[in-house]
Structure formats: structure tokens, C-alpha cells
XYZ file of C-alpha atoms in Angstrom:
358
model
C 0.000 0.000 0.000
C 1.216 3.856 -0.820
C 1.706 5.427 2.714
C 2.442 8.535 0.620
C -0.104 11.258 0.096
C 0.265 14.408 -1.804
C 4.025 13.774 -1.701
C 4.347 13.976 2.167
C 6.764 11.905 4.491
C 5.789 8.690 5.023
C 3.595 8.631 9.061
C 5.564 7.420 12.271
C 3.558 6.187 14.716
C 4.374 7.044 18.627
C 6.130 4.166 20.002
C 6.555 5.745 24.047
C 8.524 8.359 25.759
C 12.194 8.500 25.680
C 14.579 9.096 28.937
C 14.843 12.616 28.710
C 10.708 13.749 28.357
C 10.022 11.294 30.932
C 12.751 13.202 33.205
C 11.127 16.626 32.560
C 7.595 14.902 33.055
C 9.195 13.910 36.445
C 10.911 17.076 37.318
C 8.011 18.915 36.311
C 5.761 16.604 38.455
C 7.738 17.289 41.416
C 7.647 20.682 41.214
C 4.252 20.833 40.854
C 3.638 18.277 44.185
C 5.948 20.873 46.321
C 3.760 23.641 45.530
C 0.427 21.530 46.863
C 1.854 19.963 49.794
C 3.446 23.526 50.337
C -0.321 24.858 50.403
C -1.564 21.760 51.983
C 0.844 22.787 54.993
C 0.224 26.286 55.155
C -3.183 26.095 55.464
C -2.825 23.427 58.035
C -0.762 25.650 60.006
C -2.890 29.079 59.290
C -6.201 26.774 60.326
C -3.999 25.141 63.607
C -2.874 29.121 64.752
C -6.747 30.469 64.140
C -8.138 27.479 66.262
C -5.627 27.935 69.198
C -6.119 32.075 69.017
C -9.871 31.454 68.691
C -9.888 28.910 71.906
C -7.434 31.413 73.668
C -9.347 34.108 73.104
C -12.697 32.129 74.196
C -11.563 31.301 77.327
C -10.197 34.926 78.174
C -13.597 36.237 77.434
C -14.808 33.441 79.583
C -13.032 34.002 82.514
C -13.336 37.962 82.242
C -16.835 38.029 82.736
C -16.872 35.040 85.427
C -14.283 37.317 87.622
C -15.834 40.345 86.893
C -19.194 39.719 87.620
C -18.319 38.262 90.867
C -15.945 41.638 91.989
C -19.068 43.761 90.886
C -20.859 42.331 93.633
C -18.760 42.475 96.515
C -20.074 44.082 99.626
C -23.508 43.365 98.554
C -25.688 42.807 101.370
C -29.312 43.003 99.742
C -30.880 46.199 100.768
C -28.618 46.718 103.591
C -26.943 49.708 103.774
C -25.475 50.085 107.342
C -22.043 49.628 108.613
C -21.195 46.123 108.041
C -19.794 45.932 111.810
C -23.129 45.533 113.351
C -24.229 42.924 111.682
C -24.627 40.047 114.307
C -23.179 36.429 113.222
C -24.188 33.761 114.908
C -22.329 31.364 113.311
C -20.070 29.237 115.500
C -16.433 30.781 113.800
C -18.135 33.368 112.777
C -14.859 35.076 111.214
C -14.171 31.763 108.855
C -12.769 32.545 105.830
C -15.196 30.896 103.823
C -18.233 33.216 105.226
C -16.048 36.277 106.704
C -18.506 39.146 105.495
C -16.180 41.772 107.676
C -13.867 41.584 104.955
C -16.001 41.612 101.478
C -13.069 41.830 99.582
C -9.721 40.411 99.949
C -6.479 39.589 98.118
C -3.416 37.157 98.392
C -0.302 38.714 96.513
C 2.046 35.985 95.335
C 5.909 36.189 95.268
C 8.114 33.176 94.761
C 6.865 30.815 96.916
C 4.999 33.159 99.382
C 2.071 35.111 99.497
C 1.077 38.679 100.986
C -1.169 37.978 103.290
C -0.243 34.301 103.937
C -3.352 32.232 101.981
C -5.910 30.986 104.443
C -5.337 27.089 104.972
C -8.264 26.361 102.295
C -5.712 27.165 99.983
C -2.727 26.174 100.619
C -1.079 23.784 98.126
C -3.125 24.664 95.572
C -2.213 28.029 94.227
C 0.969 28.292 92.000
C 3.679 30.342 93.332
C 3.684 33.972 91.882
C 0.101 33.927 90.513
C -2.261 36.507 93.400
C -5.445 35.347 94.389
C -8.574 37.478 94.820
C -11.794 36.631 97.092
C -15.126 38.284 96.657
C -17.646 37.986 99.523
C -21.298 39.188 100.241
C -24.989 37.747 99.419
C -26.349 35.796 96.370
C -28.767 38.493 94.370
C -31.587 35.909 94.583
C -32.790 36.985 97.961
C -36.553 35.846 99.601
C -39.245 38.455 101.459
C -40.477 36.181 104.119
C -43.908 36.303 105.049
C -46.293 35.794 107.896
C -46.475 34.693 110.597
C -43.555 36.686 111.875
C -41.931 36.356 114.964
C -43.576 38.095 117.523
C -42.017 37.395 121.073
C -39.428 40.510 120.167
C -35.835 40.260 119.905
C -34.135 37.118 121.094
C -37.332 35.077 120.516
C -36.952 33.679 117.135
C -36.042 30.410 116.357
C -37.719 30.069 112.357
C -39.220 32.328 110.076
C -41.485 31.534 106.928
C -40.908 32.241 103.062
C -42.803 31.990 100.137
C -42.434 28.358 98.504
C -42.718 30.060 95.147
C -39.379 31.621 95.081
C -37.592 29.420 97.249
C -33.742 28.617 96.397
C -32.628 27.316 99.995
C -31.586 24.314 101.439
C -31.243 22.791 104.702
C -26.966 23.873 105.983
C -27.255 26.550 103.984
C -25.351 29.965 105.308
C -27.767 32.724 105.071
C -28.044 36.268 106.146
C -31.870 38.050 106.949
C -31.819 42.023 106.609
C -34.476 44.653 106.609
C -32.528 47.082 105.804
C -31.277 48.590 108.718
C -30.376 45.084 110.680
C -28.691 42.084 109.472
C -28.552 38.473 111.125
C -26.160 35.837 110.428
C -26.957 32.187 110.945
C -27.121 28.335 109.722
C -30.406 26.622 108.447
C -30.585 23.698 110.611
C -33.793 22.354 108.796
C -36.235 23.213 106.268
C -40.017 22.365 106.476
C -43.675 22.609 104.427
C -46.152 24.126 106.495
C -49.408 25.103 105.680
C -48.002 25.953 102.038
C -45.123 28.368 103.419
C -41.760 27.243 104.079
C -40.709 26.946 107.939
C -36.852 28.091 107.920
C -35.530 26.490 111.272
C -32.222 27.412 112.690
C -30.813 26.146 116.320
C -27.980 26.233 118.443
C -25.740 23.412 117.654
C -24.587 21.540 114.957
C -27.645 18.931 114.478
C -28.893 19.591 111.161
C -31.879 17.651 109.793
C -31.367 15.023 107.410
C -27.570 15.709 107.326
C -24.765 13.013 108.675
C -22.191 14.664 110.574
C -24.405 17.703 111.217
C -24.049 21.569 110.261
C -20.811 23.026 109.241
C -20.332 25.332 111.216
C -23.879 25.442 113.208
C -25.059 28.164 115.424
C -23.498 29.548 118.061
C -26.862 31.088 119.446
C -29.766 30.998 116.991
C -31.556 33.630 118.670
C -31.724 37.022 116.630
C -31.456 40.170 118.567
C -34.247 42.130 115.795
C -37.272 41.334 115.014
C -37.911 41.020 111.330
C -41.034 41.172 109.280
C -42.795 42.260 105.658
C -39.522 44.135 105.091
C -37.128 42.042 105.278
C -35.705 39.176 102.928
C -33.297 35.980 103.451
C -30.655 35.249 101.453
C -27.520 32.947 100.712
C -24.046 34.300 101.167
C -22.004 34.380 98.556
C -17.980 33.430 98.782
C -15.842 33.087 95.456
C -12.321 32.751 95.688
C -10.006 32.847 92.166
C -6.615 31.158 91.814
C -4.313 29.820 89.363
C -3.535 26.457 90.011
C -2.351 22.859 88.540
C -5.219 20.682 87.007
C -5.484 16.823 86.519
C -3.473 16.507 83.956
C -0.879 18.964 85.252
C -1.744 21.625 83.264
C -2.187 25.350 84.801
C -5.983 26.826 84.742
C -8.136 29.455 86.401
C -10.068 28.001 89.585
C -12.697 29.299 91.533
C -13.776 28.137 95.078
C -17.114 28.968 95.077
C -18.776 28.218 98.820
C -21.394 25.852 98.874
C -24.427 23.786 100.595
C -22.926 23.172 104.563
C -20.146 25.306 104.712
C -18.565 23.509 101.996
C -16.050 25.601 99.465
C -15.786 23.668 96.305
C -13.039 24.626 93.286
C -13.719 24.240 90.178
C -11.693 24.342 86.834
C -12.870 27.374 84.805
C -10.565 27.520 81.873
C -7.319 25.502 81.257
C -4.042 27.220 79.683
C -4.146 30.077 82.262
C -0.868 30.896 83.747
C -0.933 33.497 85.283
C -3.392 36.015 87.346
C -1.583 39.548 88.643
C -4.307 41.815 90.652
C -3.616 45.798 91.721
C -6.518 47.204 94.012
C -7.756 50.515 93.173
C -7.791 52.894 96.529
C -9.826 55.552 97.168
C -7.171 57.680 99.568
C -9.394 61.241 99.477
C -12.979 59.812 99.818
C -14.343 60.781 96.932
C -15.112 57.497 95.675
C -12.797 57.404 92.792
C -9.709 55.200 92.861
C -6.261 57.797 93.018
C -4.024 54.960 92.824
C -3.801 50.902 91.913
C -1.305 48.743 94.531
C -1.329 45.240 95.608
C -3.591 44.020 98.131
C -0.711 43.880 101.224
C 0.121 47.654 100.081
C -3.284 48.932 100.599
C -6.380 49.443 103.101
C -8.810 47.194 101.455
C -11.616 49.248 103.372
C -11.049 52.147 100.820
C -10.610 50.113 98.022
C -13.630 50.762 95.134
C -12.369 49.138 92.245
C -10.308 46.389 90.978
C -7.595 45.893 87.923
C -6.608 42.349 87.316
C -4.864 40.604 84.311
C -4.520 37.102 83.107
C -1.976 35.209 80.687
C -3.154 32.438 79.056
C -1.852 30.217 76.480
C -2.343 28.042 73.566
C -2.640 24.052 74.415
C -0.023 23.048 71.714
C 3.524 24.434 70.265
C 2.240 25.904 67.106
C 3.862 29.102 66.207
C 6.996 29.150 64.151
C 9.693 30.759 67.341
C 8.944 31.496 70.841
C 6.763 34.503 70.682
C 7.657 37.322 72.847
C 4.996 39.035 75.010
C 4.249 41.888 77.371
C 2.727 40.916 80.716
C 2.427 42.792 84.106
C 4.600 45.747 82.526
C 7.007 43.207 81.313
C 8.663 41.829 78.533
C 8.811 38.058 78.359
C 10.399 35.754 75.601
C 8.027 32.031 76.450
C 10.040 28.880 76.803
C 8.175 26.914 74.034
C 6.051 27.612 71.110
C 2.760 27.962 72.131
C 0.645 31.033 71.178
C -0.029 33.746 74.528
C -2.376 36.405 74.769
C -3.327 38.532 77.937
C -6.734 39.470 79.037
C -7.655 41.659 81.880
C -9.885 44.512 83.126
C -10.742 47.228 85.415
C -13.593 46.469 87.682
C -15.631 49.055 89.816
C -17.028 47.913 92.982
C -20.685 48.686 92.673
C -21.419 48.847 96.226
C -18.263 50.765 97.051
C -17.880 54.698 96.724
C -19.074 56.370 93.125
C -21.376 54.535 90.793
């Protein structure tokens, strides 16, 4: 047959690829794999860095408004307004630190291994040395009028009074406070009753509480109140909440808080792991006019005149993912980390709300 047509070369068929196109094919191959795994990678690392800042930055906002909220609040006492002095505790240990109300706010600065006041033996062992620790004290904003029948025998006589079931939030061993305003009692509820649709809140001198092994912690010295309350008045919880930096389960530091519980009890609890660090200054009012004229630590100042709070926390990232150790500023310093994980600080300035100028 004539593979000629028109007078053109004869047609060569392909027969493969010779050494040298299937080396560029390779080289060219190669190049182009870098480029994706390249991309692959620095997305990888791009997503890995936005995860960590995004969890970081979560758990700052988190423990911001848990620590602020709680400062906000200290010193409140309801609708009581008096000197805090003469309100009468009859709690046996009535100056515990768990339910102290004489000092609504108070701070532990930490230096090396020490602290400034020493830390109250509820703490000890579990702070990490150089991290402060800050304790917010006063009643729970849930409070409960009570309502008839009153006591009636006058001051002294009282051994229960009655609340509405409808907004009732207590609990038998619960540390409560009754104010009407002008007066404020102290005690333990020893037992809790239904009567006639009302709730009968019992307190007595002891430690017998009903329903409860081992009793009241820390019962009544003497359950009789020295005012009478009625229509005005309300009972409520007291509130305790103690922050600290300390190790976690797996070894790990975190933000605690002690928050004090059902009999007496004052229970910590892991807020947000990666936090290493919580520096407070107290904000003191030295002129009386209810704005703060300078910010110290809590052993350098009279915490009676104190009306607002500045605090700061460092946390970081649960993995090494940023290229170097990053260097950060924290408490006025400059700090190059040990490892590679990502940092960021969080803080804030808190005014006391029942403290000098609102």
C-alpha cells in the first residue's frame, strides 16, 4: 500500500517516551507536588494558629466576665446599707474565711513561693507560686421576702421564720443572712419544712442539722436574733468566690474558683485551662471621693477604701504551634516564652458597685 499522500513523508507512529521527556515529566511533576503539599501545609498551620487564638481568646472572654461579675458584687448585702460591723453572726467561727462578710473583699499577693497575706489554709497547696489570688464575699442576688407569721415574742425570741415556697432557692446547711434594711442576722439553716403551704426556715444552736450526717458546718453559736424582722425584710444565701491559678489533673495550669457551697462547703472548680498566670492591683480611694487615686497590691493597701479592681490574666495556647517562641508583654514586662505555644493577655478594670461612686 502507498503510505504517501500528496508527496508527504511517510507517518511514524508514537512508540513511548524516551529518557529525557520522561525526566522533565518527572521534574516537572515534582515541582508541581511541592507547591500543593506547600499549600496543603500552610493552610494546616494558618487553620492550627486560628483554632488555638480562637480557643485562647474564648476562654479569656470566659473568665473575664466570670471574675468580673463576681468583683461587681462584693459588699452586697441586699438592701442593707449600714455599717457592716453591726451585723450580728451567729455562726459558731463566725470570722471563717469561707463566710467572713467583715472583709467583702480580699487579696493574696504571690511572690516566689509566698504570698502577701499568707493564703488561708483552704488554699494552701493549691495556688501556683507567683500567681495573686482574689476573694469576693457578700450575698447571692436571689434573695426571699419572708412572710407571715412573723416572729412576735421581740428580739431574742426567734427560732424560724417563713418564706414563700414560690421563690424558694434554699436548702437545709445553707449559710444565710436576713436584713431589713437597717439590721442584718447571720446564721445556719438547721432544717427546712412545708407548712401550711409556706416554708418553715428552722435554725438552732448546735450543729444537728436535719437530714444531714455529721451535722451543720459550722452550726449556730446562738440561733436567737437580737431584731425582730417582718414584711420588710428578705433571706438570702451568702455568697464566697475565691479565684486562683492552680495545677489541674493533667498537670496543666488553669483558672479556679472556690465557690462556697451547701454546709459550709467551698468547692473549686476548673474554669478555663491554659491560664498561667493572674496579677491583681486594688484601686484605693485615699481622698474619699469614691474614685480610685491609685492601683497597689492588696498587702500595700487598706482594702476598706478600696472601690475598684484591675486584674490581668496570661493564658496560652494548648499546643507548640507558632513558628519561634513569641515574645509578650505581661504585668509591665517583657517576656520571651520557653516553648512555642501562642499567649495572649486578658484583663480589666472592675468598679465595685457597692463601694464609693457609681
Amino acid at each position: 500500500m502507498n503510505t504517501r499522500r500528496n508527496g508527504s513523508a511517510p507517518l511514524r507512529r508514537q512508540r513511548g517516551l524516551g529518557l529525557i521527556e520522561i525526566m522533565v515529566a518527572l521534574a516537572i511533576s515534582a515541582v508541581l507536588l511541592t507547591g500543593v503539599v506547600q499549600i496543603f501545609l500552610s493552610s494546616k498551620l494558618s487553620y492550627r494558629v486560628a483554632d488555638a487564638n480562637a480557643r485562647v481568646q474564648e476562654g479569656g472572654r470566659f473568665a473575664v466576665n466570670f471574675i468580673s461579675e463576681d468583683l461587681r458584687m462584693a459588699g452586697y448585702l441586699g438592701c442593707f446599707r449600714s455599717d457592716i460591723s453591726i451585723i450580728e453572726n451567729g455562726l459558731n467561727s463566725p470570722s471563717a474565711f469561707g463566710w467572713d462578710l467583715g472583709k467583702p473583699l480580699e487579696g493574696h499577693d504571690g511572690d516566689g513561693g509566698s504570698w502577701s497575706p499568707p493564703l488561708p489554709a483552704e488554699l494552701v497547696g493549691r495556688v501556683l507560686p507567683g500567681t495573686d489570688v482574689v476573694v469576693s464575699r457578700g450575698l447571692a442576688s436571689d434573695g426571699i421576702r419572708l412572710v407571715p407569721p412573723y416572729p412576735s415574742g421581740g428580739p431574742g425570741s426567734a427560732g424560724q421564720l417563713f418564706v414563700n415556697p414560690a421563690g424558694d432557692n434554699l436548702s437545709t446547711a445553707d449559710i444565710v443572712m436576713v436584713t431589713n434594711c437597717r439590721n442584718g442576722s447571720i446564721f445556719q439553716i438547721t432544717n427546712k419544712q412545708n407548712a401550711g403551704g409556706k416554708i418553715n426556715i428552722v435554725y438552732s444552736a448546735g450543729t444537728g442539722c436535719g437530714g444531714i450526717p455529721g451535722g451543720c458546718v459550722p452550726g449556730n453559736d446562738d440561733p436567737k436574733l437580737s431584731y425582730r424582722y417582718g414584711a420588710d425584710a428578705e433571706i438570702a444565701r451568702l455568697r464566697t468566690s475565691v479565684y486562683y491559678v492552680g495545677n489541674n489533673a493533667a498537670g496543666e495550669p488553669a483558672l479556679f474558683s472556690m465557690q462556697l457551697g451547701n454546709n459550709g462547703a467551698l468547692q473549686p472548680q476548673e474554669l478555663v485551662a491554659g491560664v498561667e498566670d493572674l496579677q491583681v492591683l486594688y484601686g484605693e480611694d485615699l481622698n474619699d471621693n469614691g474614685i480610685a487615686n491609685r492601683y497597689a497590691r492588696a498587702h500595700e493597701v487598706n482594702m476598706e477604701n478600696v472601690v475598684s479592681v484591675r486584674y490581668s490574666l496570661l493564658l496560652r495556647s494548648e499546643d507548640n504551634i507558632t513558628g519561634e517562641p513569641q515574645v509578650y508583654l505581661y504585668n509591665g514586662e517583657e517576656h520571651t516564652a520557653a516553648d512555642r505555644r501562642l499567649r495572649r493577655v486578658f484583663g480589666s478594670t472592675v468598679k465595685l458597685r457597692n463601694r464609693g461612686i457609681l
